[in-house]
Structures are given as structure tokens and as C-alpha cells.
Amino acid sequence: MPKSKKLTAVYALIMDLPLSIVVTIVALALGGNLSMERFIPSFCLAYVLTFFINFLPVGMIGFKFASKHAEDNTFKFGLLANMIIALFFVVILDLVMTAFGVFVAGHGTMSEYLFAVVAGFIPCYIPTLIIAMVWYPVADKASRAICHE
């Protein structure tokens, strides 16, 4: 059964907080720009982006992929589903946040942007996947309790 928009929004607000914090810290650290001055706008951008990404059918795509390769309610199923979901999140975050960091905040070049996108993907993907695996049950349970769904 698909989530209501209200449940999706509340879930996104809970789920995306640690995700946005960690991805922002990793991305800024990789670029050598980890400061509160750079953290705040980058975190806000990440949090808004991740909020809206939750309304894309990435969860359904991850679920369908995992359903083809694992039994429901198993660790393997959760890992496969979250690998796909994390992939979507990180690709979008990597492209947009790197553009913000390189072009807007750093006044960099296209070659710097492309290098940063490639260099930042794996270091951002791994913590995103871990957060998805660990934090999903908490965010799902809390959002359902808040929305009474």
C-alpha cells in the first residue's frame, strides 16, 4: 500500500535529518571546506533535496528490485532495496550539491565539478547506505505513529 503524502512528508523529515548531516559533512570534508559557514547552506540544500527525493518512486523501484532477488523481510531484501534507494539519493545529491559547492560557493570550473562528482560518490554512498539500513526502521515507525497510519 503506497504511503500517503502526509506520511511521506513526516517520514522524510525524520529520515533525512541524519542523512543530510552526514552527507554534508562528508562532502565538505572531501572538498577541504568543512566549516560552519559552508555547512549551514549545504545542509539546508541537502535537507530540502532529500525531502523532495522522497516523493519520487525510488522506494518502489528499490522494493521491486529487491523482490526479484530476495525474500521479503530478510536482511538481503533490505540491503538490496536500500542499495537502490541510496543510489538514487546519492546521485541526485552528488550532482546538485557538488554544483552548488563548486560553481556557486567555490567559483570553480567544469573539470573541477566533474572530478568532485566522481570523487565524492563512494564516500557519500557508503554512509548513506548505512544510515538507510539503520535509521529506516526508526523513521518509519516514528512517522507512522505521528500520522496514525
mmCIF file of C-alpha atoms in Angstrom:
data_model
loop_
_atom_site.group_PDB
_atom_site.id
_atom_site.type_symbol
_atom_site.label_atom_id
_atom_site.label_comp_id
_atom_site.label_asym_id
_atom_site.label_seq_id
_atom_site.Cartn_x
_atom_site.Cartn_y
_atom_site.Cartn_z
ATOM 1 C CA MET A 1 0.000 0.000 0.000
ATOM 2 C CA PRO A 2 1.501 3.356 -1.026
ATOM 3 C CA LYS A 3 2.229 5.913 1.689
ATOM 4 C CA SER A 4 0.052 8.999 1.911
ATOM 5 C CA LYS A 5 1.696 12.324 1.092
ATOM 6 C CA LYS A 6 1.424 13.310 4.757
ATOM 7 C CA LEU A 7 3.166 10.126 5.890
ATOM 8 C CA THR A 8 5.826 10.544 3.201
ATOM 9 C CA ALA A 9 6.476 14.131 4.315
ATOM 10 C CA VAL A 10 6.760 13.246 8.005
ATOM 11 C CA TYR A 11 8.933 10.231 7.175
ATOM 12 C CA ALA A 12 11.181 12.423 5.010
ATOM 13 C CA LEU A 13 11.622 14.990 7.771
ATOM 14 C CA ILE A 14 12.728 12.268 10.202
ATOM 15 C CA MET A 15 14.746 10.085 7.827
ATOM 16 C CA ASP A 16 16.560 12.853 6.034
ATOM 17 C CA LEU A 17 17.931 14.716 9.041
ATOM 18 C CA PRO A 18 20.844 12.352 9.829
ATOM 19 C CA LEU A 19 21.319 11.597 6.140
ATOM 20 C CA SER A 20 21.648 15.281 5.244
ATOM 21 C CA ILE A 21 24.003 15.992 8.144
ATOM 22 C CA VAL A 22 26.353 13.121 7.320
ATOM 23 C CA VAL A 23 26.392 13.615 3.549
ATOM 24 C CA THR A 24 27.038 17.336 4.006
ATOM 25 C CA ILE A 25 29.916 16.722 6.424
ATOM 26 C CA VAL A 26 31.479 14.083 4.150
ATOM 27 C CA ALA A 27 31.131 16.228 1.024
ATOM 28 C CA LEU A 28 32.564 19.331 2.674
ATOM 29 C CA ALA A 29 35.416 17.372 4.262
ATOM 30 C CA LEU A 30 36.308 15.849 0.887
ATOM 31 C CA GLY A 31 36.456 19.320 -0.620
ATOM 32 C CA GLY A 32 38.505 20.695 2.255
ATOM 33 C CA ASN A 33 35.717 23.145 3.062
ATOM 34 C CA LEU A 34 34.346 21.842 6.358
ATOM 35 C CA SER A 35 33.313 24.977 8.208
ATOM 36 C CA MET A 36 30.090 26.138 9.817
ATOM 37 C CA GLU A 37 29.896 28.883 7.193
ATOM 38 C CA ARG A 38 29.760 26.266 4.411
ATOM 39 C CA PHE A 39 27.897 23.621 6.435
ATOM 40 C CA ILE A 40 24.684 25.547 7.059
ATOM 41 C CA PRO A 41 23.733 26.378 3.443
ATOM 42 C CA SER A 42 24.945 22.985 2.202
ATOM 43 C CA PHE A 43 22.967 21.149 4.884
ATOM 44 C CA CYS A 44 19.833 23.180 4.102
ATOM 45 C CA LEU A 45 20.196 22.342 0.414
ATOM 46 C CA ALA A 46 20.705 18.642 1.177
ATOM 47 C CA TYR A 47 17.730 18.528 3.555
ATOM 48 C CA VAL A 48 15.383 20.190 1.061
ATOM 49 C CA LEU A 49 16.616 17.973 -1.790
ATOM 50 C CA THR A 50 16.243 14.759 0.197
ATOM 51 C CA PHE A 51 12.769 15.822 1.300
ATOM 52 C CA PHE A 52 11.623 16.090 -2.312
ATOM 53 C CA ILE A 53 13.500 12.977 -3.461
ATOM 54 C CA ASN A 54 11.271 11.011 -1.068
ATOM 55 C CA PHE A 55 8.303 11.855 -3.293
ATOM 56 C CA LEU A 56 9.929 10.172 -6.300
ATOM 57 C CA PRO A 57 9.157 6.448 -6.709
ATOM 58 C CA VAL A 58 12.648 5.415 -5.546
ATOM 59 C CA GLY A 59 11.271 3.293 -2.707
ATOM 60 C CA MET A 60 9.063 1.381 -5.121
ATOM 61 C CA ILE A 61 11.981 0.870 -7.515
ATOM 62 C CA GLY A 62 14.160 -0.421 -4.669
ATOM 63 C CA PHE A 63 11.362 -2.702 -3.463
ATOM 64 C CA LYS A 64 10.778 -4.151 -6.944
ATOM 65 C CA PHE A 65 14.497 -4.764 -7.435
ATOM 66 C CA ALA A 66 14.846 -6.459 -4.050
ATOM 67 C CA SER A 67 11.707 -8.551 -4.688
ATOM 68 C CA LYS A 68 13.374 -10.110 -7.733
ATOM 69 C CA HIS A 69 16.491 -11.162 -5.833
ATOM 70 C CA ALA A 70 15.481 -11.857 -2.216
ATOM 71 C CA GLU A 71 12.630 -12.893 0.045
ATOM 72 C CA ASP A 72 10.660 -10.109 1.723
ATOM 73 C CA ASN A 73 11.573 -9.214 5.329
ATOM 74 C CA THR A 74 15.123 -10.565 5.104
ATOM 75 C CA PHE A 75 18.407 -8.738 5.597
ATOM 76 C CA LYS A 76 19.278 -9.373 1.952
ATOM 77 C CA PHE A 77 15.979 -7.823 0.844
ATOM 78 C CA GLY A 78 16.557 -4.717 2.969
ATOM 79 C CA LEU A 79 20.127 -4.393 1.762
ATOM 80 C CA LEU A 80 19.191 -4.697 -1.914
ATOM 81 C CA ALA A 81 16.271 -2.275 -1.626
ATOM 82 C CA ASN A 82 18.360 0.255 0.268
ATOM 83 C CA MET A 83 21.265 -0.074 -2.177
ATOM 84 C CA ILE A 84 18.966 1.114 -4.973
ATOM 85 C CA ILE A 85 17.314 3.819 -2.877
ATOM 86 C CA ALA A 86 20.686 5.117 -1.637
ATOM 87 C CA LEU A 87 21.944 5.130 -5.226
ATOM 88 C CA PHE A 88 19.150 7.480 -6.327
ATOM 89 C CA PHE A 89 19.641 9.768 -3.331
ATOM 90 C CA VAL A 90 23.415 9.979 -3.705
ATOM 91 C CA VAL A 91 23.392 10.526 -7.464
ATOM 92 C CA ILE A 92 20.970 13.437 -7.112
ATOM 93 C CA LEU A 93 22.680 14.865 -4.029
ATOM 94 C CA ASP A 94 26.135 14.441 -5.548
ATOM 95 C CA LEU A 95 25.229 16.212 -8.786
ATOM 96 C CA VAL A 96 23.340 19.111 -7.182
ATOM 97 C CA MET A 97 25.407 19.659 -4.041
ATOM 98 C CA THR A 98 28.679 19.424 -5.949
ATOM 99 C CA ALA A 99 27.382 22.003 -8.429
ATOM 100 C CA PHE A 100 26.485 24.251 -5.501
ATOM 101 C CA GLY A 101 29.879 23.756 -3.856
ATOM 102 C CA VAL A 102 31.997 24.060 -6.978
ATOM 103 C CA PHE A 103 30.136 26.667 -9.014
ATOM 104 C CA VAL A 104 28.203 28.794 -6.518
ATOM 105 C CA ALA A 105 30.338 28.710 -3.380
ATOM 106 C CA GLY A 106 33.700 27.959 -4.990
ATOM 107 C CA HIS A 107 33.511 29.620 -8.430
ATOM 108 C CA GLY A 108 35.172 26.533 -9.923
ATOM 109 C CA THR A 109 35.394 25.052 -13.382
ATOM 110 C CA MET A 110 33.554 22.233 -15.129
ATOM 111 C CA SER A 111 36.599 19.961 -14.838
ATOM 112 C CA GLU A 112 36.712 20.597 -11.066
ATOM 113 C CA TYR A 113 32.998 19.803 -10.904
ATOM 114 C CA LEU A 114 33.327 16.520 -12.808
ATOM 115 C CA PHE A 115 36.293 15.443 -10.694
ATOM 116 C CA ALA A 116 34.437 16.306 -7.476
ATOM 117 C CA VAL A 117 31.301 14.410 -8.575
ATOM 118 C CA VAL A 118 33.289 11.244 -9.253
ATOM 119 C CA ALA A 119 35.490 11.617 -6.164
ATOM 120 C CA GLY A 120 32.534 12.220 -3.858
ATOM 121 C CA PHE A 121 30.228 9.421 -4.932
ATOM 122 C CA ILE A 122 31.587 6.410 -2.997
ATOM 123 C CA PRO A 123 32.451 8.349 0.190
ATOM 124 C CA CYS A 124 28.868 9.663 0.269
ATOM 125 C CA TYR A 125 27.204 6.430 -0.888
ATOM 126 C CA ILE A 126 28.585 4.199 1.877
ATOM 127 C CA PRO A 127 27.335 6.287 4.843
ATOM 128 C CA THR A 128 24.038 6.883 3.034
ATOM 129 C CA LEU A 129 23.512 3.136 2.697
ATOM 130 C CA ILE A 130 24.433 2.557 6.352
ATOM 131 C CA ILE A 131 22.078 5.310 7.525
ATOM 132 C CA ALA A 132 19.294 3.902 5.337
ATOM 133 C CA MET A 133 19.750 0.433 6.832
ATOM 134 C CA VAL A 134 19.974 1.591 10.457
ATOM 135 C CA TRP A 135 17.666 4.608 10.554
ATOM 136 C CA TYR A 136 14.845 3.437 8.236
ATOM 137 C CA PRO A 137 13.024 1.332 10.876
ATOM 138 C CA VAL A 138 13.164 4.204 13.365
ATOM 139 C CA ALA A 139 11.961 6.810 10.864
ATOM 140 C CA ASP A 140 9.225 4.524 9.512
ATOM 141 C CA LYS A 141 7.895 3.631 12.965
ATOM 142 C CA ALA A 142 8.033 7.225 14.232
ATOM 143 C CA SER A 143 6.356 8.676 11.135
ATOM 144 C CA ARG A 144 3.568 6.089 11.264
ATOM 145 C CA ALA A 145 2.997 6.833 14.964
ATOM 146 C CA ILE A 146 2.881 10.582 14.324
ATOM 147 C CA CYS A 147 0.488 10.220 11.363
ATOM 148 C CA HIS A 148 -1.543 7.382 12.924
ATOM 149 C CA GLU A 149 -1.123 5.277 9.773
#
